[in-house]
């Protein structure tokens, strides 16, 4: 089971790190997967998604990282110390600085895999004044099937613990309002997180969000985009053939 999850996590990482996709380059982005009990896998700091290997993945304890979310003032050294102390194998590499938000997202019901990238087209929007527009509106049916009917938007925050706390705050507000976990979290001037039950659902949401961003930028150049109405979205969200497509895509 653990080997299968590691295999799936490496497959997701290699897909997200493909150079031709423009989602993550060099050390950008990270991935994680929930294991049984108190542990999860997360990409090690400074490693490359596209070429991620077994020993670039660290197994960490939820119980060592989740309490950090309650702490107001920790120095960078204290966070580093906590990241190292969270490893199950003390010979393992240092977990990514984003391991805290991975731990929190993986503890939501129905979330087994999480992917984070600095996708080029998504960032064109997230680094523009129209970031909020792209998180609130949808433009075409497959975007709803793969990315859900709305996304979380997180204002720009210093990476690390502060960002993990901001992600928790904005995602909790989303959960309260929508009564379901989001598939997509957009972080202003930074990048995107997708998450789901299977590694394929994380990849599908990431690729579709990147495509939607390209459509948005192109449509904006032509005076748009023309967004879906609430009725359009509600209809697609409840169509039985769309639910069938979601199952076929392992969403
Ligand atoms: Zn990042």
JSON list of C-alpha atoms and ligand atoms in Angstrom, two decimals:
[
{"chain": "A", "resi": 1, "resn": "UNK", "atom": "CA", "xyz": [0.00, 0.00, 0.00]},
{"chain": "A", "resi": 2, "resn": "UNK", "atom": "CA", "xyz": [2.72, 2.42, 1.03]},
{"chain": "A", "resi": 3, "resn": "UNK", "atom": "CA", "xyz": [4.74, 1.48, -2.07]},
{"chain": "A", "resi": 4, "resn": "UNK", "atom": "CA", "xyz": [1.70, 2.06, -4.29]},
{"chain": "A", "resi": 5, "resn": "UNK", "atom": "CA", "xyz": [1.15, 5.51, -2.75]},
{"chain": "A", "resi": 6, "resn": "UNK", "atom": "CA", "xyz": [4.83, 6.38, -3.26]},
{"chain": "A", "resi": 7, "resn": "UNK", "atom": "CA", "xyz": [4.58, 5.17, -6.86]},
{"chain": "A", "resi": 8, "resn": "UNK", "atom": "CA", "xyz": [1.46, 7.34, -7.41]},
{"chain": "A", "resi": 9, "resn": "UNK", "atom": "CA", "xyz": [3.12, 10.36, -5.80]},
{"chain": "A", "resi": 10, "resn": "UNK", "atom": "CA", "xyz": [6.18, 10.04, -8.07]},
{"chain": "A", "resi": 11, "resn": "UNK", "atom": "CA", "xyz": [3.88, 9.67, -11.11]},
{"chain": "A", "resi": 12, "resn": "UNK", "atom": "CA", "xyz": [1.99, 12.84, -10.14]},
{"chain": "A", "resi": 13, "resn": "UNK", "atom": "CA", "xyz": [5.27, 14.72, -9.51]},
{"chain": "A", "resi": 14, "resn": "UNK", "atom": "CA", "xyz": [6.75, 13.70, -12.88]},
{"chain": "A", "resi": 15, "resn": "UNK", "atom": "CA", "xyz": [3.58, 14.77, -14.72]},
{"chain": "A", "resi": 16, "resn": "UNK", "atom": "CA", "xyz": [3.48, 18.14, -12.93]},
{"chain": "A", "resi": 17, "resn": "UNK", "atom": "CA", "xyz": [7.20, 18.68, -13.51]},
{"chain": "A", "resi": 18, "resn": "UNK", "atom": "CA", "xyz": [7.14, 18.04, -17.27]},
{"chain": "A", "resi": 19, "resn": "UNK", "atom": "CA", "xyz": [9.08, 20.86, -18.87]},
{"chain": "A", "resi": 20, "resn": "UNK", "atom": "CA", "xyz": [6.70, 21.16, -21.86]},
{"chain": "A", "resi": 21, "resn": "UNK", "atom": "CA", "xyz": [3.78, 21.92, -19.52]},
{"chain": "A", "resi": 22, "resn": "UNK", "atom": "CA", "xyz": [5.27, 25.08, -17.95]},
{"chain": "A", "resi": 23, "resn": "UNK", "atom": "CA", "xyz": [3.81, 24.28, -14.51]},
{"chain": "A", "resi": 24, "resn": "UNK", "atom": "CA", "xyz": [7.04, 24.05, -12.47]},
{"chain": "A", "resi": 25, "resn": "UNK", "atom": "CA", "xyz": [10.74, 24.36, -13.27]},
{"chain": "A", "resi": 26, "resn": "UNK", "atom": "CA", "xyz": [13.92, 23.78, -11.21]},
{"chain": "A", "resi": 27, "resn": "UNK", "atom": "CA", "xyz": [12.90, 23.39, -7.54]},
{"chain": "A", "resi": 28, "resn": "UNK", "atom": "CA", "xyz": [9.44, 24.95, -7.98]},
{"chain": "A", "resi": 29, "resn": "UNK", "atom": "CA", "xyz": [6.32, 23.30, -6.60]},
{"chain": "A", "resi": 30, "resn": "UNK", "atom": "CA", "xyz": [5.73, 20.31, -4.37]},
{"chain": "A", "resi": 31, "resn": "UNK", "atom": "CA", "xyz": [3.49, 17.29, -3.89]},
{"chain": "A", "resi": 32, "resn": "UNK", "atom": "CA", "xyz": [2.24, 15.13, -1.03]},
{"chain": "A", "resi": 33, "resn": "UNK", "atom": "CA", "xyz": [0.19, 12.03, -0.27]},
{"chain": "A", "resi": 34, "resn": "UNK", "atom": "CA", "xyz": [-1.59, 10.77, 2.84]},
{"chain": "A", "resi": 35, "resn": "UNK", "atom": "CA", "xyz": [-0.52, 7.47, 4.38]},
{"chain": "A", "resi": 36, "resn": "UNK", "atom": "CA", "xyz": [-2.46, 5.52, 6.98]},
{"chain": "A", "resi": 37, "resn": "UNK", "atom": "CA", "xyz": [-2.32, 6.68, 10.59]},
{"chain": "A", "resi": 38, "resn": "UNK", "atom": "CA", "xyz": [-0.33, 9.75, 11.52]},
{"chain": "A", "resi": 39, "resn": "UNK", "atom": "CA", "xyz": [2.00, 10.04, 8.51]},
{"chain": "A", "resi": 40, "resn": "UNK", "atom": "CA", "xyz": [2.22, 11.44, 4.98]},
{"chain": "A", "resi": 41, "resn": "UNK", "atom": "CA", "xyz": [4.76, 11.72, 2.18]},
{"chain": "A", "resi": 42, "resn": "UNK", "atom": "CA", "xyz": [5.98, 15.15, 1.03]},
{"chain": "A", "resi": 43, "resn": "UNK", "atom": "CA", "xyz": [8.61, 16.29, -1.49]},
{"chain": "A", "resi": 44, "resn": "UNK", "atom": "CA", "xyz": [11.94, 17.21, 0.07]},
{"chain": "A", "resi": 45, "resn": "UNK", "atom": "CA", "xyz": [13.18, 20.79, -0.05]},
{"chain": "A", "resi": 46, "resn": "UNK", "atom": "CA", "xyz": [15.17, 21.79, -3.15]},
{"chain": "A", "resi": 47, "resn": "UNK", "atom": "CA", "xyz": [14.31, 18.69, -5.19]},
{"chain": "A", "resi": 48, "resn": "UNK", "atom": "CA", "xyz": [12.88, 18.82, -8.71]},
{"chain": "A", "resi": 49, "resn": "UNK", "atom": "CA", "xyz": [9.32, 17.57, -9.44]},
{"chain": "A", "resi": 50, "resn": "UNK", "atom": "CA", "xyz": [10.14, 16.39, -12.97]},
{"chain": "A", "resi": 51, "resn": "UNK", "atom": "CA", "xyz": [12.95, 14.07, -11.81]},
{"chain": "A", "resi": 52, "resn": "UNK", "atom": "CA", "xyz": [11.73, 13.29, -8.27]},
{"chain": "A", "resi": 53, "resn": "UNK", "atom": "CA", "xyz": [13.14, 10.01, -6.91]},
{"chain": "A", "resi": 54, "resn": "UNK", "atom": "CA", "xyz": [12.18, 7.80, -3.99]},
{"chain": "A", "resi": 55, "resn": "UNK", "atom": "CA", "xyz": [14.77, 9.34, -1.65]},
{"chain": "A", "resi": 56, "resn": "UNK", "atom": "CA", "xyz": [13.58, 12.88, -2.57]},
{"chain": "A", "resi": 57, "resn": "UNK", "atom": "CA", "xyz": [10.35, 12.07, -0.71]},
{"chain": "A", "resi": 58, "resn": "UNK", "atom": "CA", "xyz": [10.17, 12.43, 3.09]},
{"chain": "A", "resi": 59, "resn": "UNK", "atom": "CA", "xyz": [7.71, 10.70, 5.40]},
{"chain": "A", "resi": 60, "resn": "UNK", "atom": "CA", "xyz": [6.45, 13.11, 8.08]},
{"chain": "A", "resi": 61, "resn": "UNK", "atom": "CA", "xyz": [4.12, 13.02, 11.08]},
{"chain": "A", "resi": 62, "resn": "UNK", "atom": "CA", "xyz": [0.93, 15.10, 11.01]},
{"chain": "A", "resi": 63, "resn": "UNK", "atom": "CA", "xyz": [1.07, 15.39, 14.81]},
{"chain": "A", "resi": 64, "resn": "UNK", "atom": "CA", "xyz": [4.48, 17.12, 14.60]},
{"chain": "A", "resi": 65, "resn": "UNK", "atom": "CA", "xyz": [3.41, 19.74, 12.03]},
{"chain": "A", "resi": 66, "resn": "UNK", "atom": "CA", "xyz": [-0.28, 20.58, 12.61]},
{"chain": "A", "resi": 67, "resn": "UNK", "atom": "CA", "xyz": [0.34, 22.24, 16.04]},
{"chain": "A", "resi": 68, "resn": "UNK", "atom": "CA", "xyz": [2.57, 24.82, 14.26]},
{"chain": "A", "resi": 69, "resn": "UNK", "atom": "CA", "xyz": [-0.59, 26.32, 12.74]},
{"chain": "A", "resi": 70, "resn": "UNK", "atom": "CA", "xyz": [-1.61, 27.54, 16.21]},
{"chain": "A", "resi": 71, "resn": "UNK", "atom": "CA", "xyz": [1.71, 29.32, 16.83]},
{"chain": "A", "resi": 72, "resn": "UNK", "atom": "CA", "xyz": [1.89, 33.03, 16.21]},
{"chain": "A", "resi": 73, "resn": "UNK", "atom": "CA", "xyz": [5.56, 33.86, 16.21]},
{"chain": "A", "resi": 74, "resn": "UNK", "atom": "CA", "xyz": [8.17, 31.31, 15.20]},
{"chain": "A", "resi": 75, "resn": "UNK", "atom": "CA", "xyz": [11.56, 32.23, 13.77]},
{"chain": "A", "resi": 76, "resn": "UNK", "atom": "CA", "xyz": [12.70, 30.68, 10.46]},
{"chain": "A", "resi": 77, "resn": "UNK", "atom": "CA", "xyz": [15.14, 28.55, 12.49]},
{"chain": "A", "resi": 78, "resn": "UNK", "atom": "CA", "xyz": [12.35, 27.26, 14.74]},
{"chain": "A", "resi": 79, "resn": "UNK", "atom": "CA", "xyz": [10.24, 26.31, 11.68]},
{"chain": "A", "resi": 80, "resn": "UNK", "atom": "CA", "xyz": [13.26, 24.56, 10.14]},
{"chain": "A", "resi": 81, "resn": "UNK", "atom": "CA", "xyz": [13.80, 22.65, 13.38]},
{"chain": "A", "resi": 82, "resn": "UNK", "atom": "CA", "xyz": [10.14, 21.59, 13.47]},
{"chain": "A", "resi": 83, "resn": "UNK", "atom": "CA", "xyz": [10.30, 20.41, 9.83]},
{"chain": "A", "resi": 84, "resn": "UNK", "atom": "CA", "xyz": [13.34, 18.25, 10.57]},
{"chain": "A", "resi": 85, "resn": "UNK", "atom": "CA", "xyz": [11.79, 16.91, 13.80]},
{"chain": "A", "resi": 86, "resn": "UNK", "atom": "CA", "xyz": [8.63, 15.88, 11.88]},
{"chain": "A", "resi": 87, "resn": "UNK", "atom": "CA", "xyz": [10.53, 13.24, 9.82]},
{"chain": "A", "resi": 88, "resn": "UNK", "atom": "CA", "xyz": [9.86, 9.59, 10.62]},
{"chain": "A", "resi": 89, "resn": "UNK", "atom": "CA", "xyz": [13.37, 8.67, 9.40]},
{"chain": "A", "resi": 90, "resn": "UNK", "atom": "CA", "xyz": [15.92, 11.12, 10.79]},
{"chain": "A", "resi": 91, "resn": "UNK", "atom": "CA", "xyz": [18.26, 10.29, 7.90]},
{"chain": "A", "resi": 92, "resn": "UNK", "atom": "CA", "xyz": [15.66, 11.53, 5.41]},
{"chain": "A", "resi": 93, "resn": "UNK", "atom": "CA", "xyz": [16.04, 14.85, 3.56]},
{"chain": "A", "resi": 94, "resn": "UNK", "atom": "CA", "xyz": [14.55, 18.08, 4.91]},
{"chain": "A", "resi": 95, "resn": "UNK", "atom": "CA", "xyz": [10.82, 18.38, 4.10]},
{"chain": "A", "resi": 96, "resn": "UNK", "atom": "CA", "xyz": [9.67, 21.25, 1.89]},
{"chain": "A", "resi": 97, "resn": "UNK", "atom": "CA", "xyz": [8.93, 24.48, 3.79]},
{"chain": "A", "resi": 98, "resn": "UNK", "atom": "CA", "xyz": [5.35, 24.04, 2.47]},
{"chain": "A", "resi": 99, "resn": "UNK", "atom": "CA", "xyz": [4.95, 20.70, 4.33]},
{"chain": "A", "resi": 100, "resn": "UNK", "atom": "CA", "xyz": [2.74, 22.44, 6.94]},
{"chain": "A", "resi": 101, "resn": "UNK", "atom": "CA", "xyz": [0.04, 23.40, 4.41]},
{"chain": "A", "resi": 102, "resn": "UNK", "atom": "CA", "xyz": [0.29, 19.94, 2.83]},
{"chain": "A", "resi": 103, "resn": "UNK", "atom": "CA", "xyz": [-0.28, 18.37, 6.28]},
{"chain": "A", "resi": 104, "resn": "UNK", "atom": "CA", "xyz": [-3.35, 20.53, 6.88]},
{"chain": "A", "resi": 105, "resn": "UNK", "atom": "CA", "xyz": [-4.90, 19.95, 3.42]},
{"chain": "A", "resi": 106, "resn": "UNK", "atom": "CA", "xyz": [-4.28, 16.17, 3.64]},
{"chain": "A", "resi": 107, "resn": "UNK", "atom": "CA", "xyz": [-6.17, 16.12, 6.92]},
{"chain": "A", "resi": 108, "resn": "UNK", "atom": "CA", "xyz": [-9.37, 17.32, 5.17]},
{"chain": "A", "resi": 109, "resn": "UNK", "atom": "CA", "xyz": [-11.92, 14.56, 4.41]},
{"chain": "A", "resi": 110, "resn": "UNK", "atom": "CA", "xyz": [-11.52, 13.02, 0.95]},
{"chain": "A", "resi": 111, "resn": "UNK", "atom": "CA", "xyz": [-8.09, 14.55, 0.25]},
{"chain": "A", "resi": 112, "resn": "UNK", "atom": "CA", "xyz": [-5.40, 11.91, -0.38]},
{"chain": "A", "resi": 113, "resn": "UNK", "atom": "CA", "xyz": [-3.08, 13.79, -2.76]},
{"chain": "A", "resi": 114, "resn": "UNK", "atom": "CA", "xyz": [-2.03, 17.45, -3.04]},
{"chain": "A", "resi": 115, "resn": "UNK", "atom": "CA", "xyz": [-0.06, 19.15, -5.83]},
{"chain": "A", "resi": 116, "resn": "UNK", "atom": "CA", "xyz": [1.35, 22.69, -5.89]},
{"chain": "A", "resi": 117, "resn": "UNK", "atom": "CA", "xyz": [2.95, 24.44, -8.89]},
{"chain": "A", "resi": 118, "resn": "UNK", "atom": "CA", "xyz": [3.81, 27.93, -10.14]},
{"chain": "A", "resi": 119, "resn": "UNK", "atom": "CA", "xyz": [1.88, 27.35, -13.41]},
{"chain": "A", "resi": 120, "resn": "UNK", "atom": "CA", "xyz": [2.81, 30.01, -15.98]},
{"chain": "A", "resi": 121, "resn": "UNK", "atom": "CA", "xyz": [-0.63, 30.94, -17.33]},
{"chain": "A", "resi": 122, "resn": "UNK", "atom": "CA", "xyz": [-2.31, 30.72, -13.90]},
{"chain": "A", "resi": 123, "resn": "UNK", "atom": "CA", "xyz": [0.38, 33.08, -12.59]},
{"chain": "A", "resi": 124, "resn": "UNK", "atom": "CA", "xyz": [-0.22, 35.52, -15.45]},
{"chain": "A", "resi": 125, "resn": "UNK", "atom": "CA", "xyz": [-3.63, 36.08, -13.86]},
{"chain": "A", "resi": 126, "resn": "UNK", "atom": "CA", "xyz": [-2.54, 35.75, -10.20]},
{"chain": "A", "resi": 127, "resn": "UNK", "atom": "CA", "xyz": [0.11, 38.44, -10.79]},
{"chain": "A", "resi": 128, "resn": "UNK", "atom": "CA", "xyz": [-2.50, 40.74, -12.39]},
{"chain": "A", "resi": 129, "resn": "UNK", "atom": "CA", "xyz": [-5.33, 42.90, -10.96]},
{"chain": "A", "resi": 130, "resn": "UNK", "atom": "CA", "xyz": [-7.85, 40.29, -12.19]},
{"chain": "A", "resi": 131, "resn": "UNK", "atom": "CA", "xyz": [-6.81, 37.48, -9.79]},
{"chain": "A", "resi": 132, "resn": "UNK", "atom": "CA", "xyz": [-10.11, 37.61, -7.86]},
{"chain": "A", "resi": 133, "resn": "UNK", "atom": "CA", "xyz": [-12.11, 37.41, -11.12]},
{"chain": "A", "resi": 134, "resn": "UNK", "atom": "CA", "xyz": [-10.51, 34.11, -12.03]},
{"chain": "A", "resi": 135, "resn": "UNK", "atom": "CA", "xyz": [-11.22, 32.53, -8.63]},
{"chain": "A", "resi": 136, "resn": "UNK", "atom": "CA", "xyz": [-14.90, 33.57, -8.58]},
{"chain": "A", "resi": 137, "resn": "UNK", "atom": "CA", "xyz": [-15.96, 32.87, -12.17]},
{"chain": "A", "resi": 138, "resn": "UNK", "atom": "CA", "xyz": [-16.03, 29.98, -14.61]},
{"chain": "A", "resi": 139, "resn": "UNK", "atom": "CA", "xyz": [-16.08, 29.94, -18.38]},
{"chain": "A", "resi": 140, "resn": "UNK", "atom": "CA", "xyz": [-16.59, 26.40, -19.78]},
{"chain": "A", "resi": 141, "resn": "UNK", "atom": "CA", "xyz": [-18.04, 23.01, -18.69]},
{"chain": "A", "resi": 142, "resn": "UNK", "atom": "CA", "xyz": [-14.83, 20.98, -18.31]},
{"chain": "A", "resi": 143, "resn": "UNK", "atom": "CA", "xyz": [-13.47, 23.61, -15.96]},
{"chain": "A", "resi": 144, "resn": "UNK", "atom": "CA", "xyz": [-16.37, 22.82, -13.59]},
{"chain": "A", "resi": 145, "resn": "UNK", "atom": "CA", "xyz": [-15.93, 19.04, -14.02]},
{"chain": "A", "resi": 146, "resn": "UNK", "atom": "CA", "xyz": [-12.21, 19.13, -13.15]},
{"chain": "A", "resi": 147, "resn": "UNK", "atom": "CA", "xyz": [-11.78, 22.22, -10.96]},
{"chain": "A", "resi": 148, "resn": "UNK", "atom": "CA", "xyz": [-15.14, 22.45, -9.13]},
{"chain": "A", "resi": 149, "resn": "UNK", "atom": "CA", "xyz": [-17.67, 25.27, -9.29]},
{"chain": "A", "resi": 150, "resn": "UNK", "atom": "CA", "xyz": [-15.49, 27.76, -7.36]},
{"chain": "A", "resi": 151, "resn": "UNK", "atom": "CA", "xyz": [-11.97, 28.07, -5.94]},
{"chain": "A", "resi": 152, "resn": "UNK", "atom": "CA", "xyz": [-10.24, 29.51, -2.89]},
{"chain": "A", "resi": 153, "resn": "UNK", "atom": "CA", "xyz": [-8.21, 32.71, -3.32]},
{"chain": "A", "resi": 154, "resn": "UNK", "atom": "CA", "xyz": [-5.40, 33.43, -0.84]},
{"chain": "A", "resi": 155, "resn": "UNK", "atom": "CA", "xyz": [-3.92, 36.97, -0.76]},
{"chain": "A", "resi": 156, "resn": "UNK", "atom": "CA", "xyz": [-0.12, 37.16, -1.14]},
{"chain": "A", "resi": 157, "resn": "UNK", "atom": "CA", "xyz": [1.57, 35.88, 2.02]},
{"chain": "A", "resi": 158, "resn": "UNK", "atom": "CA", "xyz": [5.17, 35.12, 2.98]},
{"chain": "A", "resi": 159, "resn": "UNK", "atom": "CA", "xyz": [5.82, 31.43, 2.18]},
{"chain": "A", "resi": 160, "resn": "UNK", "atom": "CA", "xyz": [6.12, 28.93, 5.03]},
{"chain": "A", "resi": 161, "resn": "UNK", "atom": "CA", "xyz": [4.11, 29.04, 8.24]},
{"chain": "A", "resi": 162, "resn": "UNK", "atom": "CA", "xyz": [2.31, 32.36, 7.52]},
{"chain": "A", "resi": 163, "resn": "UNK", "atom": "CA", "xyz": [1.16, 31.02, 4.14]},
{"chain": "A", "resi": 164, "resn": "UNK", "atom": "CA", "xyz": [-0.03, 27.74, 5.70]},
{"chain": "A", "resi": 165, "resn": "UNK", "atom": "CA", "xyz": [-2.06, 29.77, 8.22]},
{"chain": "A", "resi": 166, "resn": "UNK", "atom": "CA", "xyz": [-3.56, 31.95, 5.44]},
{"chain": "A", "resi": 167, "resn": "UNK", "atom": "CA", "xyz": [-4.46, 28.84, 3.39]},
{"chain": "A", "resi": 168, "resn": "UNK", "atom": "CA", "xyz": [-6.20, 27.34, 6.42]},
{"chain": "A", "resi": 169, "resn": "UNK", "atom": "CA", "xyz": [-8.14, 30.58, 7.10]},
{"chain": "A", "resi": 170, "resn": "UNK", "atom": "CA", "xyz": [-9.37, 31.00, 3.50]},
{"chain": "A", "resi": 171, "resn": "UNK", "atom": "CA", "xyz": [-10.09, 27.27, 3.01]},
{"chain": "A", "resi": 172, "resn": "UNK", "atom": "CA", "xyz": [-12.07, 27.07, 6.26]},
{"chain": "A", "resi": 173, "resn": "UNK", "atom": "CA", "xyz": [-14.19, 30.02, 5.05]},
{"chain": "A", "resi": 174, "resn": "UNK", "atom": "CA", "xyz": [-14.76, 28.16, 1.76]},
{"chain": "A", "resi": 175, "resn": "UNK", "atom": "CA", "xyz": [-15.70, 24.91, 3.59]},
{"chain": "A", "resi": 176, "resn": "UNK", "atom": "CA", "xyz": [-18.16, 26.81, 5.77]},
{"chain": "A", "resi": 177, "resn": "UNK", "atom": "CA", "xyz": [-19.82, 28.44, 2.75]},
{"chain": "A", "resi": 178, "resn": "UNK", "atom": "CA", "xyz": [-19.73, 25.57, 0.23]},
{"chain": "A", "resi": 179, "resn": "UNK", "atom": "CA", "xyz": [-19.97, 22.54, 2.57]},
{"chain": "A", "resi": 180, "resn": "UNK", "atom": "CA", "xyz": [-17.34, 20.73, 0.47]},
{"chain": "A", "resi": 181, "resn": "UNK", "atom": "CA", "xyz": [-13.57, 20.74, 0.12]},
{"chain": "A", "resi": 182, "resn": "UNK", "atom": "CA", "xyz": [-12.22, 22.88, -2.75]},
{"chain": "A", "resi": 183, "resn": "UNK", "atom": "CA", "xyz": [-10.32, 21.27, -5.64]},
{"chain": "A", "resi": 184, "resn": "UNK", "atom": "CA", "xyz": [-8.31, 24.41, -6.43]},
{"chain": "A", "resi": 185, "resn": "UNK", "atom": "CA", "xyz": [-6.59, 27.01, -4.22]},
{"chain": "A", "resi": 186, "resn": "UNK", "atom": "CA", "xyz": [-5.13, 30.09, -5.96]},
{"chain": "A", "resi": 187, "resn": "UNK", "atom": "CA", "xyz": [-2.41, 32.07, -4.22]},
{"chain": "A", "resi": 188, "resn": "UNK", "atom": "CA", "xyz": [-1.89, 35.65, -5.42]},
{"chain": "A", "resi": 189, "resn": "UNK", "atom": "CA", "xyz": [1.57, 36.40, -6.84]},
{"chain": "A", "resi": 190, "resn": "UNK", "atom": "CA", "xyz": [2.60, 32.81, -6.14]},
{"chain": "A", "resi": 191, "resn": "UNK", "atom": "CA", "xyz": [0.80, 29.81, -7.71]},
{"chain": "A", "resi": 192, "resn": "UNK", "atom": "CA", "xyz": [-1.84, 27.13, -7.47]},
{"chain": "A", "resi": 193, "resn": "UNK", "atom": "CA", "xyz": [-2.68, 24.10, -5.32]},
{"chain": "A", "resi": 194, "resn": "UNK", "atom": "CA", "xyz": [-4.94, 21.27, -6.55]},
{"chain": "A", "resi": 195, "resn": "UNK", "atom": "CA", "xyz": [-6.09, 18.35, -4.42]},
{"chain": "A", "resi": 196, "resn": "UNK", "atom": "CA", "xyz": [-8.27, 15.28, -4.52]},
{"chain": "A", "resi": 197, "resn": "UNK", "atom": "CA", "xyz": [-8.97, 11.64, -3.80]},
{"chain": "A", "resi": 198, "resn": "UNK", "atom": "CA", "xyz": [-6.62, 10.27, -6.49]},
{"chain": "A", "resi": 199, "resn": "UNK", "atom": "CA", "xyz": [-3.36, 11.52, -8.00]},
{"chain": "A", "resi": 200, "resn": "UNK", "atom": "CA", "xyz": [-5.13, 11.65, -11.38]},
{"chain": "A", "resi": 201, "resn": "UNK", "atom": "CA", "xyz": [-7.73, 14.09, -10.02]},
{"chain": "A", "resi": 202, "resn": "UNK", "atom": "CA", "xyz": [-4.95, 16.39, -8.78]},
{"chain": "A", "resi": 203, "resn": "UNK", "atom": "CA", "xyz": [-3.29, 16.32, -12.21]},
{"chain": "A", "resi": 204, "resn": "UNK", "atom": "CA", "xyz": [-6.60, 16.84, -14.09]},
{"chain": "A", "resi": 205, "resn": "UNK", "atom": "CA", "xyz": [-7.50, 19.87, -11.96]},
{"chain": "A", "resi": 206, "resn": "UNK", "atom": "CA", "xyz": [-4.00, 21.32, -12.46]},
{"chain": "A", "resi": 207, "resn": "UNK", "atom": "CA", "xyz": [-4.00, 20.87, -16.25]},
{"chain": "A", "resi": 208, "resn": "UNK", "atom": "CA", "xyz": [-7.55, 22.18, -16.61]},
{"chain": "A", "resi": 209, "resn": "UNK", "atom": "CA", "xyz": [-6.83, 25.21, -14.39]},
{"chain": "A", "resi": 210, "resn": "UNK", "atom": "CA", "xyz": [-3.80, 26.01, -16.58]},
{"chain": "A", "resi": 211, "resn": "UNK", "atom": "CA", "xyz": [-5.93, 25.65, -19.73]},
{"chain": "A", "resi": 212, "resn": "UNK", "atom": "CA", "xyz": [-8.67, 27.84, -18.20]},
{"chain": "A", "resi": 213, "resn": "UNK", "atom": "CA", "xyz": [-6.04, 30.49, -17.41]},
{"chain": "A", "resi": 214, "resn": "UNK", "atom": "CA", "xyz": [-4.92, 30.49, -21.07]},
{"chain": "A", "resi": 215, "resn": "UNK", "atom": "CA", "xyz": [-8.55, 30.85, -22.16]},
{"chain": "A", "resi": 216, "resn": "UNK", "atom": "CA", "xyz": [-9.05, 33.68, -19.63]},
{"chain": "A", "resi": 217, "resn": "UNK", "atom": "CA", "xyz": [-5.99, 35.63, -20.83]},
{"chain": "A", "resi": 218, "resn": "UNK", "atom": "CA", "xyz": [-6.93, 35.16, -24.51]},
{"chain": "A", "resi": 219, "resn": "UNK", "atom": "CA", "xyz": [-10.58, 36.09, -23.90]},
{"chain": "A", "resi": 220, "resn": "UNK", "atom": "CA", "xyz": [-9.49, 39.15, -21.87]},
{"chain": "A", "resi": 221, "resn": "UNK", "atom": "CA", "xyz": [-7.50, 40.36, -24.90]},
{"chain": "A", "resi": 222, "resn": "UNK", "atom": "CA", "xyz": [-10.77, 40.25, -26.89]},
{"chain": "A", "resi": 223, "resn": "UNK", "atom": "CA", "xyz": [-12.76, 42.24, -24.32]},
{"chain": "A", "resi": 224, "resn": "UNK", "atom": "CA", "xyz": [-13.88, 39.25, -22.17]},
{"chain": "A", "resi": 225, "resn": "UNK", "atom": "CA", "xyz": [-14.07, 36.73, -20.73]},
{"chain": "A", "resi": 226, "resn": "UNK", "atom": "CA", "xyz": [-17.81, 36.15, -20.87]},
{"chain": "A", "resi": 227, "resn": "UNK", "atom": "CA", "xyz": [-18.42, 34.21, -17.64]},
{"chain": "A", "resi": 228, "resn": "UNK", "atom": "CA", "xyz": [-20.96, 31.47, -16.96]},
{"chain": "A", "resi": 229, "resn": "UNK", "atom": "CA", "xyz": [-24.07, 32.53, -15.06]},
{"chain": "A", "resi": 230, "resn": "UNK", "atom": "CA", "xyz": [-24.88, 30.91, -11.67]},
{"chain": "A", "resi": 231, "resn": "UNK", "atom": "CA", "xyz": [-27.62, 28.92, -13.44]},
{"chain": "A", "resi": 232, "resn": "UNK", "atom": "CA", "xyz": [-25.15, 27.59, -16.05]},
{"chain": "A", "resi": 233, "resn": "UNK", "atom": "CA", "xyz": [-22.81, 26.43, -13.28]},
{"chain": "A", "resi": 234, "resn": "UNK", "atom": "CA", "xyz": [-25.55, 24.84, -11.13]},
{"chain": "A", "resi": 235, "resn": "UNK", "atom": "CA", "xyz": [-26.87, 22.93, -14.16]},
{"chain": "A", "resi": 236, "resn": "UNK", "atom": "CA", "xyz": [-23.47, 21.51, -15.15]},
{"chain": "A", "resi": 237, "resn": "UNK", "atom": "CA", "xyz": [-22.65, 20.71, -11.52]},
{"chain": "A", "resi": 238, "resn": "UNK", "atom": "CA", "xyz": [-25.72, 18.47, -11.22]},
{"chain": "A", "resi": 239, "resn": "UNK", "atom": "CA", "xyz": [-25.89, 16.85, -14.70]},
{"chain": "A", "resi": 240, "resn": "UNK", "atom": "CA", "xyz": [-25.64, 13.04, -14.49]},
{"chain": "A", "resi": 241, "resn": "UNK", "atom": "CA", "xyz": [-23.36, 12.85, -17.57]},
{"chain": "A", "resi": 242, "resn": "UNK", "atom": "CA", "xyz": [-20.93, 15.29, -15.91]},
{"chain": "A", "resi": 243, "resn": "UNK", "atom": "CA", "xyz": [-20.90, 13.10, -12.77]},
{"chain": "A", "resi": 244, "resn": "UNK", "atom": "CA", "xyz": [-20.14, 10.13, -15.04]},
{"chain": "A", "resi": 245, "resn": "UNK", "atom": "CA", "xyz": [-17.22, 12.02, -16.59]},
{"chain": "A", "resi": 246, "resn": "UNK", "atom": "CA", "xyz": [-15.93, 12.87, -13.13]},
{"chain": "A", "resi": 247, "resn": "UNK", "atom": "CA", "xyz": [-15.93, 9.19, -12.16]},
{"chain": "A", "resi": 248, "resn": "UNK", "atom": "CA", "xyz": [-14.21, 8.25, -15.46]},
{"chain": "A", "resi": 249, "resn": "UNK", "atom": "CA", "xyz": [-11.52, 10.85, -14.70]},
{"chain": "A", "resi": 250, "resn": "UNK", "atom": "CA", "xyz": [-11.08, 9.40, -11.16]},
{"chain": "A", "resi": 251, "resn": "UNK", "atom": "CA", "xyz": [-12.17, 12.76, -9.67]},
{"chain": "B", "resi": 1, "resn": "LIG", "atom": "ZN1", "xyz": [5.24, 27.71, -4.28]}
]
